[in-house]
């Protein structure tokens, strides 16, 4: 691996990958649909690319031997459009000199379709990618600790000192930071034994809601409580946040998220719980605990 194009570089997941690749010394560029941008906010060169405009792909991929691929949400956008965009990319990658692809599925992906659009779209993409002629690996991070900084979690945390999340109180959750996902992707990209494989990744510990709140309490020096947010209330809020003011979109998002979050809470073994010991040992990576992340992100200040 010498030169890497990060697709989805303007999102927070892709931005963390750009930073990890640059600090590992790789020549890196970030793709964006915004053709007026010559560089990303971090100063990394920008390359114009639209997954749904196949004509833009050949020239964008030229000159890169590796691609870190991040795709938009199949909850907040049409799953068929996301899959089309992926297939355009795959055809272009197979037709150019791209030697290696690291796909960030952005969420847990099981070994079969589950009947939830967000999951099944990623499942189909992982299956097609790993069966393709491209030397690819897929990373499936279960849940980002940075979600605590988003509009659906941060205000309650700041205003009421409450970690309000749609997890059952007893659910062990392996929160992972975006920086750690990016470091693992770099490690997998450098290791050819990961080709053709999918990795479910999480953080170094699986904490129940009250344990997560206790870790943040220690880091921030202020008491944080956990409250299990009813799945339906969470899904409704996300539907109105991401529905773009359209009733049908909002209802679809609400129904999809309610169904998948019920499954996240009820499935055994839990899609949110991962044992990362073997991967940490293999790549000599020490993943970030919730406490350590809290020290670096003082959200109450
Ligand atoms: N596991 C978790 O805890 C968790 C948490 C949050 C999100 N997620 C998942 O992460 C995924 C992505 O999240 P998001 O949608 O919120 O990402 P995002 O941060 O909005 O980023 C989307 C990225 O995709 C790029 N993009 C969109 N359409 C494109 C196209 N047609 N061609 C090329 N690039 C395109 C955008 O680039 P430009 O706009 O610059 O073109 C942007 O960089 C979703 O599946 C979501 O469910 C998971």
CSV table of N, CA, C and O in Angstrom, one decimal, residues 234-296:
chain,number,residue,atom,x,y,z
A,234,UNK,N,-36.7,6.8,20.5
A,234,UNK,CA,-35.5,7.1,19.8
A,234,UNK,C,-35.7,7.0,18.3
A,234,UNK,O,-35.3,8.0,17.5
A,235,UNK,N,-36.4,6.0,17.8
A,235,UNK,CA,-36.7,5.9,16.4
A,235,UNK,C,-37.5,7.1,15.9
A,235,UNK,O,-37.2,7.6,14.8
A,236,UNK,N,-38.5,7.5,16.6
A,236,UNK,CA,-39.3,8.6,16.2
A,236,UNK,C,-38.5,9.9,16.1
A,236,UNK,O,-38.6,10.6,15.1
A,237,UNK,N,-37.6,10.1,17.1
A,237,UNK,CA,-36.7,11.3,17.0
A,237,UNK,C,-35.8,11.3,15.8
A,237,UNK,O,-35.6,12.3,15.1
A,238,UNK,N,-35.2,10.1,15.5
A,238,UNK,CA,-34.3,10.0,14.4
A,238,UNK,C,-35.1,10.2,13.1
A,238,UNK,O,-34.6,10.8,12.1
A,239,UNK,N,-36.4,9.7,13.0
A,239,UNK,CA,-37.2,9.8,11.9
A,239,UNK,C,-37.5,11.3,11.6
A,239,UNK,O,-37.4,11.8,10.5
A,240,UNK,N,-37.7,12.1,12.7
A,240,UNK,CA,-38.0,13.5,12.4
A,240,UNK,C,-36.7,14.3,12.1
A,240,UNK,O,-36.7,15.2,11.3
A,241,UNK,N,-35.6,13.8,12.7
A,241,UNK,CA,-34.3,14.5,12.5
A,241,UNK,C,-33.9,14.3,11.0
A,241,UNK,O,-33.3,15.2,10.4
A,242,UNK,N,-34.0,13.1,10.5
A,242,UNK,CA,-33.4,12.7,9.2
A,242,UNK,C,-34.4,12.5,8.1
A,242,UNK,O,-34.0,12.1,7.0
A,243,UNK,N,-35.7,12.8,8.4
A,243,UNK,CA,-36.7,12.6,7.3
A,243,UNK,C,-36.8,13.7,6.3
A,243,UNK,O,-37.5,13.6,5.4
A,244,UNK,N,-36.0,14.8,6.5
A,244,UNK,CA,-36.0,15.9,5.6
A,244,UNK,C,-37.3,16.6,5.5
A,244,UNK,O,-37.6,17.1,4.4
A,245,UNK,N,-38.1,16.5,6.5
A,245,UNK,CA,-39.4,17.2,6.5
A,245,UNK,C,-40.5,16.4,5.7
A,245,UNK,O,-41.6,16.8,5.6
A,246,UNK,N,-40.1,15.2,5.2
A,246,UNK,CA,-41.1,14.5,4.4
A,246,UNK,C,-41.7,13.4,5.3
A,246,UNK,O,-41.0,12.6,5.8
A,247,UNK,N,-43.0,13.4,5.3
A,247,UNK,CA,-43.7,12.5,6.2
A,247,UNK,C,-43.4,11.0,5.9
A,247,UNK,O,-43.1,10.2,6.8
A,248,UNK,N,-43.4,10.6,4.6
A,248,UNK,CA,-43.2,9.2,4.3
A,248,UNK,C,-41.8,8.8,4.6
A,248,UNK,O,-41.5,7.7,5.1
A,249,UNK,N,-40.8,9.7,4.4
A,249,UNK,CA,-39.4,9.3,4.7
A,249,UNK,C,-39.2,9.2,6.2
A,249,UNK,O,-38.6,8.3,6.7
A,250,UNK,N,-39.8,10.1,6.9
A,250,UNK,CA,-39.7,10.1,8.4
A,250,UNK,C,-40.4,8.8,8.9
A,250,UNK,O,-39.8,8.1,9.8
A,251,UNK,N,-41.5,8.4,8.4
A,251,UNK,CA,-42.2,7.2,8.9
A,251,UNK,C,-41.3,5.9,8.5
A,251,UNK,O,-41.2,5.0,9.3
A,252,UNK,N,-40.7,5.9,7.3
A,252,UNK,CA,-39.9,4.8,6.9
A,252,UNK,C,-38.7,4.7,7.9
A,252,UNK,O,-38.4,3.6,8.4
A,253,UNK,N,-38.0,5.8,8.1
A,253,UNK,CA,-36.8,5.8,9.0
A,253,UNK,C,-37.2,5.3,10.4
A,253,UNK,O,-36.5,4.5,11.0
A,254,UNK,N,-38.3,5.8,10.9
A,254,UNK,CA,-38.8,5.5,12.2
A,254,UNK,C,-39.0,4.0,12.3
A,254,UNK,O,-38.6,3.3,13.2
A,255,UNK,N,-39.7,3.4,11.3
A,255,UNK,CA,-40.1,2.0,11.4
A,255,UNK,C,-38.8,1.1,11.2
A,255,UNK,O,-38.6,0.1,12.0
A,256,UNK,N,-37.9,1.5,10.3
A,256,UNK,CA,-36.7,0.7,10.1
A,256,UNK,C,-35.8,0.7,11.4
A,256,UNK,O,-35.3,-0.3,11.8
A,257,UNK,N,-35.7,1.9,12.0
A,257,UNK,CA,-34.8,2.0,13.1
A,257,UNK,C,-35.4,1.3,14.3
A,257,UNK,O,-34.7,0.7,15.1
A,258,UNK,N,-36.7,1.4,14.5
A,258,UNK,CA,-37.3,0.7,15.6
A,258,UNK,C,-37.1,-0.8,15.5
A,258,UNK,O,-36.7,-1.4,16.5
A,259,UNK,N,-37.3,-1.3,14.3
A,259,UNK,CA,-37.1,-2.7,14.1
A,259,UNK,C,-35.7,-3.2,14.4
A,259,UNK,O,-35.4,-4.1,15.1
A,260,UNK,N,-34.7,-2.5,13.8
A,260,UNK,CA,-33.3,-2.9,14.0
A,260,UNK,C,-32.9,-2.7,15.4
A,260,UNK,O,-32.1,-3.5,15.9
A,261,UNK,N,-33.3,-1.6,16.1
A,261,UNK,CA,-32.9,-1.4,17.5
A,261,UNK,C,-33.5,-2.4,18.4
A,261,UNK,O,-32.9,-2.8,19.4
A,262,UNK,N,-34.7,-2.9,18.1
A,262,UNK,CA,-35.3,-4.0,18.9
A,262,UNK,C,-34.4,-5.2,18.8
A,262,UNK,O,-34.1,-5.9,19.7
A,263,UNK,N,-34.0,-5.5,17.5
A,263,UNK,CA,-33.2,-6.7,17.3
A,263,UNK,C,-31.8,-6.5,18.0
A,263,UNK,O,-31.3,-7.4,18.6
A,264,UNK,N,-31.2,-5.3,17.9
A,264,UNK,CA,-29.9,-5.1,18.6
A,264,UNK,C,-30.0,-5.4,20.0
A,264,UNK,O,-29.1,-6.0,20.7
A,265,UNK,N,-31.2,-5.1,20.7
A,265,UNK,CA,-31.3,-5.3,22.1
A,265,UNK,C,-31.6,-6.7,22.4
A,265,UNK,O,-31.3,-7.2,23.5
A,266,UNK,N,-32.3,-7.4,21.5
A,266,UNK,CA,-32.8,-8.7,21.9
A,266,UNK,C,-32.0,-9.9,21.4
A,266,UNK,O,-32.0,-11.0,21.9
A,267,UNK,N,-31.2,-9.7,20.3
A,267,UNK,CA,-30.5,-10.8,19.7
A,267,UNK,C,-29.4,-11.3,20.6
A,267,UNK,O,-28.8,-10.6,21.3
A,268,UNK,N,-29.2,-12.6,20.6
A,268,UNK,CA,-28.2,-13.3,21.4
A,268,UNK,C,-27.5,-14.3,20.6
A,268,UNK,O,-28.1,-15.1,19.9
A,269,UNK,N,-26.1,-14.2,20.4
A,269,UNK,CA,-25.3,-13.2,21.1
A,269,UNK,C,-25.5,-11.8,20.6
A,269,UNK,O,-26.0,-11.7,19.5
A,270,UNK,N,-25.2,-10.8,21.4
A,270,UNK,CA,-25.6,-9.5,21.1
A,270,UNK,C,-24.7,-8.9,20.0
A,270,UNK,O,-23.4,-9.1,20.0
A,271,UNK,N,-25.3,-8.3,18.9
A,271,UNK,CA,-24.4,-7.7,17.9
A,271,UNK,C,-23.6,-6.5,18.4
A,271,UNK,O,-22.7,-6.0,17.7
A,272,UNK,N,-23.8,-6.1,19.7
A,272,UNK,CA,-23.0,-5.0,20.2
A,272,UNK,C,-21.9,-5.4,21.1
A,272,UNK,O,-21.1,-4.6,21.6
A,273,UNK,N,-21.7,-6.7,21.2
A,273,UNK,CA,-20.7,-7.2,22.1
A,273,UNK,C,-19.6,-8.0,21.4
A,273,UNK,O,-19.9,-9.0,20.7
A,274,UNK,N,-18.4,-7.5,21.4
A,274,UNK,CA,-17.3,-8.1,20.7
A,274,UNK,C,-16.1,-8.3,21.6
A,274,UNK,O,-15.8,-7.5,22.4
A,275,UNK,N,-15.4,-9.5,21.4
A,275,UNK,CA,-14.2,-9.7,22.2
A,275,UNK,C,-13.0,-9.3,21.3
A,275,UNK,O,-12.8,-10.0,20.2
A,276,UNK,N,-12.3,-8.3,21.7
A,276,UNK,CA,-11.2,-7.8,20.8
A,276,UNK,C,-9.8,-8.2,21.2
A,276,UNK,O,-8.8,-7.7,20.7
A,277,UNK,N,-9.7,-9.1,22.2
A,277,UNK,CA,-8.4,-9.4,22.7
A,277,UNK,C,-7.5,-9.9,21.6
A,277,UNK,O,-6.3,-9.5,21.5
A,278,UNK,N,-8.0,-10.9,20.8
A,278,UNK,CA,-7.1,-11.5,19.8
A,278,UNK,C,-6.6,-10.5,18.8
A,278,UNK,O,-5.4,-10.5,18.4
A,279,UNK,N,-7.5,-9.6,18.3
A,279,UNK,CA,-7.1,-8.6,17.3
A,279,UNK,C,-6.1,-7.6,17.9
A,279,UNK,O,-5.1,-7.1,17.3
A,280,UNK,N,-6.3,-7.2,19.2
A,280,UNK,CA,-5.4,-6.3,19.9
A,280,UNK,C,-4.0,-6.9,20.0
A,280,UNK,O,-3.0,-6.2,19.7
A,281,UNK,N,-4.0,-8.2,20.3
A,281,UNK,CA,-2.7,-8.8,20.5
A,281,UNK,C,-2.0,-9.0,19.1
A,281,UNK,O,-0.8,-8.7,18.9
A,282,UNK,N,-2.8,-9.4,18.1
A,282,UNK,CA,-2.2,-9.6,16.8
A,282,UNK,C,-1.6,-8.4,16.2
A,282,UNK,O,-0.5,-8.4,15.6
A,283,UNK,N,-2.3,-7.2,16.3
A,283,UNK,CA,-1.8,-6.0,15.7
A,283,UNK,C,-1.1,-5.1,16.7
A,283,UNK,O,-0.7,-3.9,16.4
A,284,UNK,N,-0.9,-5.6,17.9
A,284,UNK,CA,-0.3,-4.8,19.0
A,284,UNK,C,-0.9,-3.4,19.1
A,284,UNK,O,-0.2,-2.3,19.1
A,285,UNK,N,-2.2,-3.4,19.1
A,285,UNK,CA,-3.0,-2.2,19.2
A,285,UNK,C,-3.7,-2.2,20.6
A,285,UNK,O,-4.3,-3.2,21.0
A,286,UNK,N,-3.6,-1.0,21.3
A,286,UNK,CA,-4.3,-0.9,22.5
A,286,UNK,C,-5.5,0.0,22.3
A,286,UNK,O,-5.3,1.2,22.0
A,287,UNK,N,-6.7,-0.6,22.3
A,287,UNK,CA,-7.9,0.2,21.9
A,287,UNK,C,-8.3,1.1,23.1
A,287,UNK,O,-8.0,0.8,24.2
A,288,UNK,N,-9.1,2.1,22.7
A,288,UNK,CA,-9.4,3.2,23.7
A,288,UNK,C,-10.6,2.7,24.5
A,288,UNK,O,-11.7,2.4,24.0
A,289,UNK,N,-10.5,2.8,25.8
A,289,UNK,CA,-11.6,2.6,26.7
A,289,UNK,C,-12.6,3.8,26.8
A,289,UNK,O,-12.2,4.9,26.4
A,290,UNK,N,-13.8,3.5,27.3
A,290,UNK,CA,-14.7,4.7,27.4
A,290,UNK,C,-14.1,5.7,28.3
A,290,UNK,O,-14.2,6.9,28.1
A,291,UNK,N,-13.4,5.3,29.4
A,291,UNK,CA,-12.8,6.2,30.3
A,291,UNK,C,-11.8,7.1,29.6
A,291,UNK,O,-11.8,8.3,29.7
A,292,UNK,N,-10.9,6.4,28.9
A,292,UNK,CA,-9.8,7.2,28.2
A,292,UNK,C,-10.4,8.1,27.2
A,292,UNK,O,-10.0,9.3,27.0
A,293,UNK,N,-11.5,7.7,26.5
A,293,UNK,CA,-12.1,8.5,25.5
A,293,UNK,C,-12.7,9.8,26.2
A,293,UNK,O,-12.7,10.9,25.7
A,294,UNK,N,-13.3,9.5,27.4
A,294,UNK,CA,-14.0,10.6,28.1
A,294,UNK,C,-12.9,11.6,28.5
A,294,UNK,O,-13.2,12.8,28.5
A,295,UNK,N,-11.7,11.2,28.9
A,295,UNK,CA,-10.6,12.1,29.3
A,295,UNK,C,-10.3,13.0,28.1
A,295,UNK,O,-10.0,14.2,28.3
A,296,UNK,N,-10.4,12.5,26.9
A,296,UNK,CA,-10.0,13.2,25.7
A,296,UNK,C,-11.2,14.1,25.1
A,296,UNK,O,-11.0,14.9,24.2
